[in-house]
Amino acid sequence: MSDIVEPQDPCVERLAKLTGDRCKAKNAARRLKALTEKIDEAELAAEADVFRAMADPFRLAILQLLRDGELCVCEIMTALERPQSSTSHHLSILKRAGLVKERREGKWSRYRLSEGAVIEMMNLAGLMTDGREG
Amino acid sequence: MSDIVEPQDPCVERLAKLTGDRCKAKNAARRLKALTEKIDEAELAAEADVFRAMADPFRLAILQLLRDGELCVCEIMTALERPQSSTSHHLSILKRAGLVKERREGKWSRYRLSEGAVIEMMNLAGLMTDGREG
DNA sequence: CACTCGTATCAAGCTAATTCGATATATAAG
DNA sequence: CTTATATATCGAATTAGCTTGATACGAGTG
């Protein structure tokens, strides 16, 4: 019962074996632990939800269409030649992720892009893929 | 056999019924068709691959760790307390999507973020979720 | 060569996502 | 009230993705 409270932290043990140097290992472990503690799991989960919503070519096509303005479900399904149920379903996913907004007008549901980072993210993704197949 | 070649384009028919105005319908259909033709399916698929690679909290945590520099598999699995096979598997997904780069050094595989838009995309996703959960 | 260690890949079980027809809800019109 | 139309939701089948132990590969070491 004295100086340090972590006599055999498994993380340190692990890294000590890696480097062979127990002192280095402790520093590395401290650095990794600091990095890990900065990670907010709930926030990462929320961000993953956003990315998952954009991880489908059909939904990206919808977002592309909406760049030029508001459209209703029937216009989107017509333009992209997809069944109504599928179109509506994917729009609900985009809406839940906060990527699009809905405006009810009579029996029509008109969808538009959310203000904010949506367009920028699509542009960035475009940049990332340009290097590979352009 | 004369003026127009699209006597019963199903898209126009669809929109004509919607608006009740055949002329408007034709314009709307033309606009939608122009938008649709601008869409490059292969590029959307590639972008979807990038987003799919980022659509997992564990992989986002890996990317977060790598913001501060290169790490090997064993450091990542130790920091995030995940099995080795899982860590390696997710790193391969990130690598395939072009989000990280690998550097072999002896028996170690050291991973780092790809230069480019990766960090910006994570920042943007963070912005998008900020508004929802404080 | 035998052994160790770091990493990659495989395999099997499980969960989540996609698809689309069928059905339900809601709004408007006759 | 019935009908039509636009959209949402359900259900069931298929597919894709995650997880993890087991195994294979590759590079060092004795």
mmCIF file of C-alpha atoms (C1' of nucleotides) in Angstrom:
data_model
loop_
_atom_site.group_PDB
_atom_site.id
_atom_site.type_symbol
_atom_site.label_atom_id
_atom_site.label_comp_id
_atom_site.label_asym_id
_atom_site.label_seq_id
_atom_site.Cartn_x
_atom_site.Cartn_y
_atom_site.Cartn_z
ATOM 1 C CA MET A 1 0.000 0.000 0.000
ATOM 2 C CA SER A 2 2.108 2.871 -1.231
ATOM 3 C CA ASP A 3 3.243 4.779 -4.316
ATOM 4 C CA ILE A 4 1.237 3.550 -7.321
ATOM 5 C CA VAL A 5 -2.180 2.006 -7.455
ATOM 6 C CA GLU A 6 -1.755 0.145 -10.734
ATOM 7 C CA PRO A 7 0.615 -2.707 -9.967
ATOM 8 C CA GLN A 8 -0.512 -4.850 -12.868
ATOM 9 C CA ASP A 9 -2.670 -2.848 -15.201
ATOM 10 C CA PRO A 10 -3.311 -5.318 -18.061
ATOM 11 C CA CYS A 11 -2.866 -2.524 -20.552
ATOM 12 C CA VAL A 12 0.608 -1.722 -19.226
ATOM 13 C CA GLU A 13 1.511 -5.397 -19.068
ATOM 14 C CA ARG A 14 0.482 -5.767 -22.657
ATOM 15 C CA LEU A 15 2.565 -2.860 -23.863
ATOM 16 C CA ALA A 16 5.523 -3.794 -21.681
ATOM 17 C CA LYS A 17 5.759 -7.085 -23.451
ATOM 18 C CA LEU A 18 5.520 -5.257 -26.748
ATOM 19 C CA THR A 19 8.311 -2.790 -26.160
ATOM 20 C CA GLY A 20 10.357 -4.720 -23.662
ATOM 21 C CA ASP A 21 10.736 -1.473 -21.753
ATOM 22 C CA ARG A 22 8.455 -1.120 -18.797
ATOM 23 C CA CYS A 23 8.912 2.632 -18.484
ATOM 24 C CA LYS A 24 8.141 3.295 -22.124
ATOM 25 C CA ALA A 25 5.210 0.947 -21.817
ATOM 26 C CA LYS A 26 3.781 2.954 -18.967
ATOM 27 C CA ASN A 27 4.057 6.176 -20.924
ATOM 28 C CA ALA A 28 2.524 4.616 -23.995
ATOM 29 C CA ALA A 29 -0.269 3.193 -21.881
ATOM 30 C CA ARG A 30 -0.909 6.572 -20.315
ATOM 31 C CA ARG A 31 -1.015 8.211 -23.720
ATOM 32 C CA LEU A 32 -3.395 5.586 -25.095
ATOM 33 C CA LYS A 33 -5.593 5.823 -22.043
ATOM 34 C CA ALA A 34 -5.791 9.593 -22.387
ATOM 35 C CA LEU A 35 -6.776 9.234 -26.039
ATOM 36 C CA THR A 36 -9.328 6.576 -25.213
ATOM 37 C CA GLU A 37 -10.901 8.589 -22.445
ATOM 38 C CA LYS A 38 -11.425 11.496 -24.809
ATOM 39 C CA ILE A 39 -13.670 9.255 -26.891
ATOM 40 C CA ASP A 40 -17.350 9.817 -26.255
ATOM 41 C CA GLU A 41 -19.095 6.566 -27.103
ATOM 42 C CA ALA A 42 -22.531 8.101 -27.350
ATOM 43 C CA GLU A 43 -21.285 10.719 -29.766
ATOM 44 C CA LEU A 44 -19.519 8.141 -31.909
ATOM 45 C CA ALA A 45 -22.719 6.108 -32.026
ATOM 46 C CA ALA A 46 -24.645 9.167 -33.169
ATOM 47 C CA GLU A 47 -22.068 9.930 -35.824
ATOM 48 C CA ALA A 48 -22.157 6.318 -36.977
ATOM 49 C CA ASP A 49 -25.909 6.669 -37.409
ATOM 50 C CA VAL A 50 -25.371 9.628 -39.723
ATOM 51 C CA PHE A 51 -22.802 7.763 -41.779
ATOM 52 C CA ARG A 52 -24.989 4.661 -41.914
ATOM 53 C CA ALA A 53 -27.822 6.749 -43.294
ATOM 54 C CA MET A 54 -25.513 7.855 -46.100
ATOM 55 C CA ALA A 55 -24.126 4.367 -46.695
ATOM 56 C CA ASP A 56 -26.565 3.430 -49.436
ATOM 57 C CA PRO A 57 -26.405 4.393 -53.112
ATOM 58 C CA PHE A 58 -30.152 4.846 -53.382
ATOM 59 C CA ARG A 59 -30.229 7.228 -50.446
ATOM 60 C CA LEU A 60 -27.269 9.149 -51.861
ATOM 61 C CA ALA A 61 -29.179 9.432 -55.135
ATOM 62 C CA ILE A 62 -32.132 10.882 -53.234
ATOM 63 C CA LEU A 63 -29.848 13.419 -51.581
ATOM 64 C CA GLN A 64 -28.413 14.316 -54.992
ATOM 65 C CA LEU A 65 -31.894 14.922 -56.363
ATOM 66 C CA LEU A 66 -32.765 17.119 -53.404
ATOM 67 C CA ARG A 67 -29.754 19.354 -53.971
ATOM 68 C CA ASP A 68 -31.814 21.187 -56.568
ATOM 69 C CA GLY A 69 -34.818 21.697 -54.346
ATOM 70 C CA GLU A 70 -37.812 20.216 -52.675
ATOM 71 C CA LEU A 71 -39.440 17.087 -54.102
ATOM 72 C CA CYS A 72 -42.336 14.883 -53.074
ATOM 73 C CA VAL A 73 -42.164 11.126 -52.707
ATOM 74 C CA CYS A 74 -43.861 10.397 -56.001
ATOM 75 C CA GLU A 75 -41.405 12.559 -57.916
ATOM 76 C CA ILE A 76 -38.442 10.833 -56.318
ATOM 77 C CA MET A 77 -39.784 7.333 -56.906
ATOM 78 C CA THR A 78 -40.564 8.244 -60.497
ATOM 79 C CA ALA A 79 -37.185 9.778 -61.176
ATOM 80 C CA LEU A 80 -35.229 6.924 -59.622
ATOM 81 C CA GLU A 81 -37.615 4.186 -60.776
ATOM 82 C CA ARG A 82 -38.096 2.564 -57.395
ATOM 83 C CA PRO A 83 -41.203 1.215 -55.698
ATOM 84 C CA GLN A 84 -43.114 3.593 -53.478
ATOM 85 C CA SER A 85 -42.657 1.626 -50.282
ATOM 86 C CA SER A 86 -38.916 1.494 -50.744
ATOM 87 C CA THR A 87 -38.680 5.206 -51.497
ATOM 88 C CA SER A 88 -40.763 6.144 -48.492
ATOM 89 C CA HIS A 89 -38.797 3.833 -46.263
ATOM 90 C CA HIS A 90 -35.449 5.297 -47.285
ATOM 91 C CA LEU A 91 -36.751 8.816 -46.873
ATOM 92 C CA SER A 92 -37.740 7.963 -43.320
ATOM 93 C CA ILE A 93 -34.200 6.774 -42.670
ATOM 94 C CA LEU A 94 -32.764 10.010 -44.021
ATOM 95 C CA LYS A 95 -35.229 11.990 -41.964
ATOM 96 C CA ARG A 96 -34.467 10.101 -38.766
ATOM 97 C CA ALA A 97 -30.761 10.790 -39.295
ATOM 98 C CA GLY A 98 -31.508 14.493 -39.692
ATOM 99 C CA LEU A 99 -30.315 14.664 -43.290
ATOM 100 C CA VAL A 100 -33.622 15.741 -44.799
ATOM 101 C CA LYS A 101 -36.665 17.606 -43.576
ATOM 102 C CA GLU A 102 -40.294 16.888 -44.370
ATOM 103 C CA ARG A 103 -43.039 19.368 -45.076
ATOM 104 C CA ARG A 104 -46.632 18.141 -45.276
ATOM 105 C CA GLU A 105 -48.814 19.848 -47.817
ATOM 106 C CA GLY A 106 -52.209 18.261 -48.247
ATOM 107 C CA LYS A 107 -51.634 14.681 -49.172
ATOM 108 C CA TRP A 108 -48.117 15.371 -50.347
ATOM 109 C CA SER A 109 -44.967 14.978 -48.307
ATOM 110 C CA ARG A 110 -42.311 17.265 -49.650
ATOM 111 C CA TYR A 111 -38.737 16.554 -48.682
ATOM 112 C CA ARG A 112 -35.738 18.858 -48.758
ATOM 113 C CA LEU A 113 -32.136 18.721 -47.569
ATOM 114 C CA SER A 114 -31.514 19.837 -44.018
ATOM 115 C CA GLU A 115 -29.526 23.004 -43.854
ATOM 116 C CA GLY A 116 -26.058 22.322 -42.613
ATOM 117 C CA ALA A 117 -23.290 19.966 -43.397
ATOM 118 C CA VAL A 118 -25.113 17.492 -45.631
ATOM 119 C CA ILE A 119 -23.945 18.957 -48.924
ATOM 120 C CA GLU A 120 -20.423 19.428 -47.653
ATOM 121 C CA MET A 121 -20.227 15.810 -46.598
ATOM 122 C CA MET A 122 -21.344 14.666 -50.016
ATOM 123 C CA ASN A 123 -18.753 16.904 -51.628
ATOM 124 C CA LEU A 124 -16.026 15.518 -49.383
ATOM 125 C CA ALA A 125 -17.022 11.946 -50.131
ATOM 126 C CA GLY A 126 -16.870 12.820 -53.802
ATOM 127 C CA LEU A 127 -13.354 14.153 -53.336
ATOM 128 C CA MET A 128 -12.287 11.025 -51.498
ATOM 129 C CA THR A 129 -13.462 8.733 -54.251
ATOM 130 C CA ASP A 130 -12.175 10.912 -57.092
ATOM 131 C CA GLY A 131 -8.641 9.784 -56.445
ATOM 132 C CA ARG A 132 -9.552 6.161 -56.939
ATOM 133 C CA GLU A 133 -11.630 5.971 -60.079
ATOM 134 C CA GLY A 134 -11.638 9.364 -61.769
ATOM 135 C CA MET B 1 -44.790 10.083 -86.914
ATOM 136 C CA SER B 2 -43.775 13.635 -86.359
ATOM 137 C CA ASP B 3 -42.982 16.220 -83.686
ATOM 138 C CA ILE B 4 -42.241 14.386 -80.435
ATOM 139 C CA VAL B 5 -40.927 10.919 -79.844
ATOM 140 C CA GLU B 6 -42.279 10.400 -76.348
ATOM 141 C CA PRO B 7 -46.020 9.896 -76.787
ATOM 142 C CA GLN B 8 -46.477 8.022 -73.530
ATOM 143 C CA ASP B 9 -43.389 8.253 -71.433
ATOM 144 C CA PRO B 10 -44.445 6.572 -68.179
ATOM 145 C CA CYS B 11 -42.659 9.259 -66.214
ATOM 146 C CA VAL B 12 -44.652 12.007 -67.898
ATOM 147 C CA GLU B 13 -47.867 10.032 -67.505
ATOM 148 C CA ARG B 14 -47.135 9.648 -63.826
ATOM 149 C CA LEU B 15 -46.530 13.334 -63.301
ATOM 150 C CA ALA B 16 -49.429 14.374 -65.500
ATOM 151 C CA LYS B 17 -51.776 12.538 -63.221
ATOM 152 C CA LEU B 18 -50.107 14.218 -60.285
ATOM 153 C CA THR B 19 -50.428 17.766 -61.466
ATOM 154 C CA GLY B 20 -53.390 17.432 -63.739
ATOM 155 C CA ASP B 21 -51.547 19.658 -66.167
ATOM 156 C CA ARG B 22 -49.916 17.833 -69.011
ATOM 157 C CA CYS B 23 -47.639 20.704 -69.972
ATOM 158 C CA LYS B 24 -46.366 21.231 -66.465
ATOM 159 C CA ALA B 25 -45.913 17.502 -66.168
ATOM 160 C CA LYS B 26 -43.709 17.437 -69.222
ATOM 161 C CA ASN B 27 -41.510 20.184 -67.867
ATOM 162 C CA ALA B 28 -41.272 18.536 -64.478
ATOM 163 C CA ALA B 29 -40.420 15.234 -66.107
ATOM 164 C CA ARG B 30 -37.720 16.885 -68.193
ATOM 165 C CA ARG B 31 -36.251 18.517 -65.126
ATOM 166 C CA LEU B 32 -36.276 15.266 -63.163
ATOM 167 C CA LYS B 33 -34.765 13.377 -66.052
ATOM 168 C CA ALA B 34 -31.966 15.921 -66.340
ATOM 169 C CA LEU B 35 -31.258 15.586 -62.623
ATOM 170 C CA THR B 36 -31.361 11.820 -62.804
ATOM 171 C CA GLU B 37 -29.025 11.636 -65.741
ATOM 172 C CA LYS B 38 -26.463 13.713 -63.886
ATOM 173 C CA ILE B 39 -26.276 10.957 -61.291
ATOM 174 C CA ASP B 40 -23.280 8.681 -61.739
ATOM 175 C CA GLU B 41 -24.244 5.355 -60.232
ATOM 176 C CA ALA B 42 -20.693 4.085 -59.979
ATOM 177 C CA GLU B 43 -19.607 7.198 -58.136
ATOM 178 C CA LEU B 44 -22.527 6.984 -55.741
ATOM 179 C CA ALA B 45 -21.640 3.360 -55.034
ATOM 180 C CA ALA B 46 -18.058 4.371 -54.292
ATOM 181 C CA GLU B 47 -19.203 7.152 -51.996
ATOM 182 C CA ALA B 48 -21.563 4.759 -50.254
ATOM 183 C CA ASP B 49 -18.593 2.473 -49.625
ATOM 184 C CA VAL B 50 -16.782 5.309 -47.869
ATOM 185 C CA PHE B 51 -19.783 6.139 -45.732
ATOM 186 C CA ARG B 52 -20.367 2.469 -44.923
ATOM 187 C CA ALA B 53 -16.797 2.185 -43.699
ATOM 188 C CA MET B 54 -17.497 5.052 -41.304
ATOM 189 C CA ALA B 55 -20.860 3.675 -40.214
ATOM 190 C CA ASP B 56 -19.597 1.810 -37.180
ATOM 191 C CA PRO B 57 -18.756 3.208 -33.738
ATOM 192 C CA PHE B 58 -15.746 0.973 -33.290
ATOM 193 C CA ARG B 59 -14.255 2.063 -36.599
ATOM 194 C CA LEU B 60 -14.911 5.702 -35.745
ATOM 195 C CA ALA B 61 -13.108 5.142 -32.449
ATOM 196 C CA ILE B 62 -10.136 3.755 -34.364
ATOM 197 C CA LEU B 63 -10.107 6.818 -36.597
ATOM 198 C CA GLN B 64 -10.255 9.031 -33.503
ATOM 199 C CA LEU B 65 -7.231 7.265 -32.022
ATOM 200 C CA LEU B 66 -5.302 7.663 -35.252
ATOM 201 C CA ARG B 67 -5.845 11.417 -35.291
ATOM 202 C CA ASP B 68 -2.883 11.693 -32.941
ATOM 203 C CA GLY B 69 -0.573 9.559 -35.014
ATOM 204 C CA GLU B 70 0.393 6.125 -36.187
ATOM 205 C CA LEU B 71 -0.522 3.076 -34.119
ATOM 206 C CA CYS B 72 -0.073 -0.660 -34.538
ATOM 207 C CA VAL B 73 -2.874 -3.198 -34.258
ATOM 208 C CA CYS B 74 -1.905 -4.314 -30.771
ATOM 209 C CA GLU B 75 -1.997 -0.770 -29.430
ATOM 210 C CA ILE B 76 -5.436 -0.170 -30.891
ATOM 211 C CA MET B 77 -6.885 -3.418 -29.588
ATOM 212 C CA THR B 78 -5.404 -2.706 -26.171
ATOM 213 C CA ALA B 79 -6.695 0.839 -26.013
ATOM 214 C CA LEU B 80 -10.191 -0.049 -27.166
ATOM 215 C CA GLU B 81 -10.301 -3.420 -25.396
ATOM 216 C CA ARG B 82 -11.368 -5.455 -28.388
ATOM 217 C CA PRO B 83 -10.233 -8.854 -29.626
ATOM 218 C CA GLN B 84 -7.397 -8.925 -32.095
ATOM 219 C CA SER B 85 -9.354 -10.518 -34.915
ATOM 220 C CA SER B 86 -12.050 -7.897 -34.649
ATOM 221 C CA THR B 87 -9.556 -5.040 -34.612
ATOM 222 C CA SER B 88 -7.682 -6.380 -37.597
ATOM 223 C CA HIS B 89 -10.898 -6.974 -39.489
ATOM 224 C CA HIS B 90 -12.138 -3.431 -38.990
ATOM 225 C CA LEU B 91 -8.771 -2.002 -39.932
ATOM 226 C CA SER B 92 -8.944 -3.910 -43.195
ATOM 227 C CA ILE B 93 -12.345 -2.356 -43.865
ATOM 228 C CA LEU B 94 -10.993 1.124 -43.209
ATOM 229 C CA LYS B 95 -8.010 0.380 -45.424
ATOM 230 C CA ARG B 96 -10.126 -0.940 -48.265
ATOM 231 C CA ALA B 97 -12.204 2.232 -48.134
ATOM 232 C CA GLY B 98 -9.071 4.340 -48.348
ATOM 233 C CA LEU B 99 -9.524 5.924 -44.931
ATOM 234 C CA VAL B 100 -6.293 4.608 -43.402
ATOM 235 C CA LYS B 101 -2.935 3.545 -44.742
ATOM 236 C CA GLU B 102 -0.806 0.649 -43.582
ATOM 237 C CA ARG B 103 2.944 0.552 -43.115
ATOM 238 C CA ARG B 104 4.651 -2.773 -42.458
ATOM 239 C CA GLU B 105 7.602 -2.685 -40.109
ATOM 240 C CA GLY B 106 8.945 -6.092 -39.159
ATOM 241 C CA LYS B 107 6.079 -7.988 -37.706
ATOM 242 C CA TRP B 108 4.141 -4.849 -36.889
ATOM 243 C CA SER B 109 1.471 -3.275 -39.037
ATOM 244 C CA ARG B 110 1.287 0.407 -38.309
ATOM 245 C CA TYR B 111 -1.801 2.272 -39.398
ATOM 246 C CA ARG B 112 -2.308 5.973 -39.918
ATOM 247 C CA LEU B 113 -5.070 8.181 -41.312
ATOM 248 C CA SER B 114 -5.011 8.787 -45.035
ATOM 249 C CA GLU B 115 -4.250 12.355 -45.864
ATOM 250 C CA GLY B 116 -7.297 14.115 -47.180
ATOM 251 C CA ALA B 117 -10.826 14.559 -46.160
ATOM 252 C CA VAL B 118 -11.109 11.937 -43.426
ATOM 253 C CA ILE B 119 -10.704 14.307 -40.502
ATOM 254 C CA GLU B 120 -12.966 16.883 -42.082
ATOM 255 C CA MET B 121 -15.705 14.334 -42.535
ATOM 256 C CA MET B 122 -15.491 13.327 -38.904
ATOM 257 C CA ASN B 123 -15.664 16.966 -37.870
ATOM 258 C CA LEU B 124 -18.715 17.536 -40.043
ATOM 259 C CA ALA B 125 -20.471 14.470 -38.656
ATOM 260 C CA GLY B 126 -19.717 15.798 -35.199
ATOM 261 C CA LEU B 127 -21.332 19.098 -36.126
ATOM 262 C CA MET B 128 -24.400 17.354 -37.476
ATOM 263 C CA THR B 129 -24.973 15.397 -34.304
ATOM 264 C CA ASP B 130 -24.195 18.287 -31.972
ATOM 265 C CA GLY B 131 -27.556 19.828 -32.640
ATOM 266 C CA ARG B 132 -29.393 16.719 -31.515
ATOM 267 C CA GLU B 133 -27.881 15.613 -28.259
ATOM 268 C CA GLY B 134 -26.223 18.629 -26.653
ATOM 269 C "C1'" DC C 1 14.489 -26.163 -37.538
ATOM 270 C "C1'" DA C 2 11.484 -25.169 -33.635
ATOM 271 C "C1'" DC C 3 9.425 -21.433 -31.186
ATOM 272 C "C1'" DT C 4 7.305 -16.975 -30.263
ATOM 273 C "C1'" DC C 5 4.757 -13.168 -31.353
ATOM 274 C "C1'" DG C 6 2.030 -9.831 -34.256
ATOM 275 C "C1'" DT C 7 -1.221 -9.923 -37.711
ATOM 276 C "C1'" DA C 8 -4.477 -11.692 -41.151
ATOM 277 C "C1'" DT C 9 -7.990 -14.757 -42.556
ATOM 278 C "C1'" DC C 10 -11.497 -18.242 -41.916
ATOM 279 C "C1'" DA C 11 -15.864 -20.075 -40.184
ATOM 280 C "C1'" DA C 12 -20.121 -20.114 -37.769
ATOM 281 C "C1'" DG C 13 -23.577 -17.902 -35.294
ATOM 282 C "C1'" DC C 14 -26.046 -13.942 -34.685
ATOM 283 C "C1'" DT C 15 -28.098 -9.401 -35.640
ATOM 284 C "C1'" DA C 16 -29.302 -5.683 -38.632
ATOM 285 C "C1'" DA C 17 -30.576 -3.939 -43.191
ATOM 286 C "C1'" DT C 18 -32.707 -4.163 -47.638
ATOM 287 C "C1'" DT C 19 -36.533 -5.233 -50.704
ATOM 288 C "C1'" DC C 20 -41.144 -5.076 -52.183
ATOM 289 C "C1'" DG C 21 -45.933 -6.565 -52.167
ATOM 290 C "C1'" DA C 22 -49.823 -5.947 -49.240
ATOM 291 C "C1'" DT C 23 -52.201 -3.268 -46.145
ATOM 292 C "C1'" DA C 24 -53.216 0.861 -43.328
ATOM 293 C "C1'" DT C 25 -53.647 5.880 -42.758
ATOM 294 C "C1'" DA C 26 -54.897 10.308 -44.253
ATOM 295 C "C1'" DT C 27 -56.479 13.862 -47.140
ATOM 296 C "C1'" DA C 28 -59.276 15.460 -50.757
ATOM 297 C "C1'" DA C 29 -63.228 15.185 -53.940
ATOM 298 C "C1'" DG C 30 -67.756 13.600 -55.699
ATOM 299 C "C1'" DC D 1 -70.329 7.983 -47.292
ATOM 300 C "C1'" DT D 2 -67.808 6.185 -51.023
ATOM 301 C "C1'" DT D 3 -63.846 6.708 -53.952
ATOM 302 C "C1'" DA D 4 -59.291 8.001 -55.321
ATOM 303 C "C1'" DT D 5 -54.765 9.299 -54.353
ATOM 304 C "C1'" DA D 6 -50.313 10.035 -51.737
ATOM 305 C "C1'" DT D 7 -47.796 8.274 -48.238
ATOM 306 C "C1'" DA D 8 -46.581 5.291 -44.341
ATOM 307 C "C1'" DT D 9 -46.173 0.944 -42.202
ATOM 308 C "C1'" DC D 10 -46.173 -4.049 -41.927
ATOM 309 C "C1'" DG D 11 -44.435 -8.743 -43.020
ATOM 310 C "C1'" DA D 12 -41.609 -12.120 -44.808
ATOM 311 C "C1'" DA D 13 -37.676 -13.402 -47.435
ATOM 312 C "C1'" DT D 14 -33.212 -12.438 -48.653
ATOM 313 C "C1'" DT D 15 -28.865 -10.376 -47.983
ATOM 314 C "C1'" DA D 16 -25.159 -7.957 -45.646
ATOM 315 C "C1'" DG D 17 -22.521 -7.002 -41.557
ATOM 316 C "C1'" DC D 18 -20.653 -7.836 -36.902
ATOM 317 C "C1'" DT D 19 -18.291 -10.793 -33.473
ATOM 318 C "C1'" DT D 20 -15.099 -14.005 -31.946
ATOM 319 C "C1'" DG D 21 -12.523 -18.271 -31.417
ATOM 320 C "C1'" DA D 22 -9.590 -20.998 -34.253
ATOM 321 C "C1'" DT D 23 -6.263 -21.276 -37.563
ATOM 322 C "C1'" DA D 24 -2.785 -19.748 -40.974
ATOM 323 C "C1'" DC D 25 0.871 -16.723 -42.346
ATOM 324 C "C1'" DG D 26 5.280 -14.145 -41.681
ATOM 325 C "C1'" DA D 27 8.961 -12.275 -39.401
ATOM 326 C "C1'" DG D 28 12.051 -12.448 -35.990
ATOM 327 C "C1'" DT D 29 14.907 -15.493 -32.288
ATOM 328 C "C1'" DG D 30 17.474 -19.351 -30.142
#
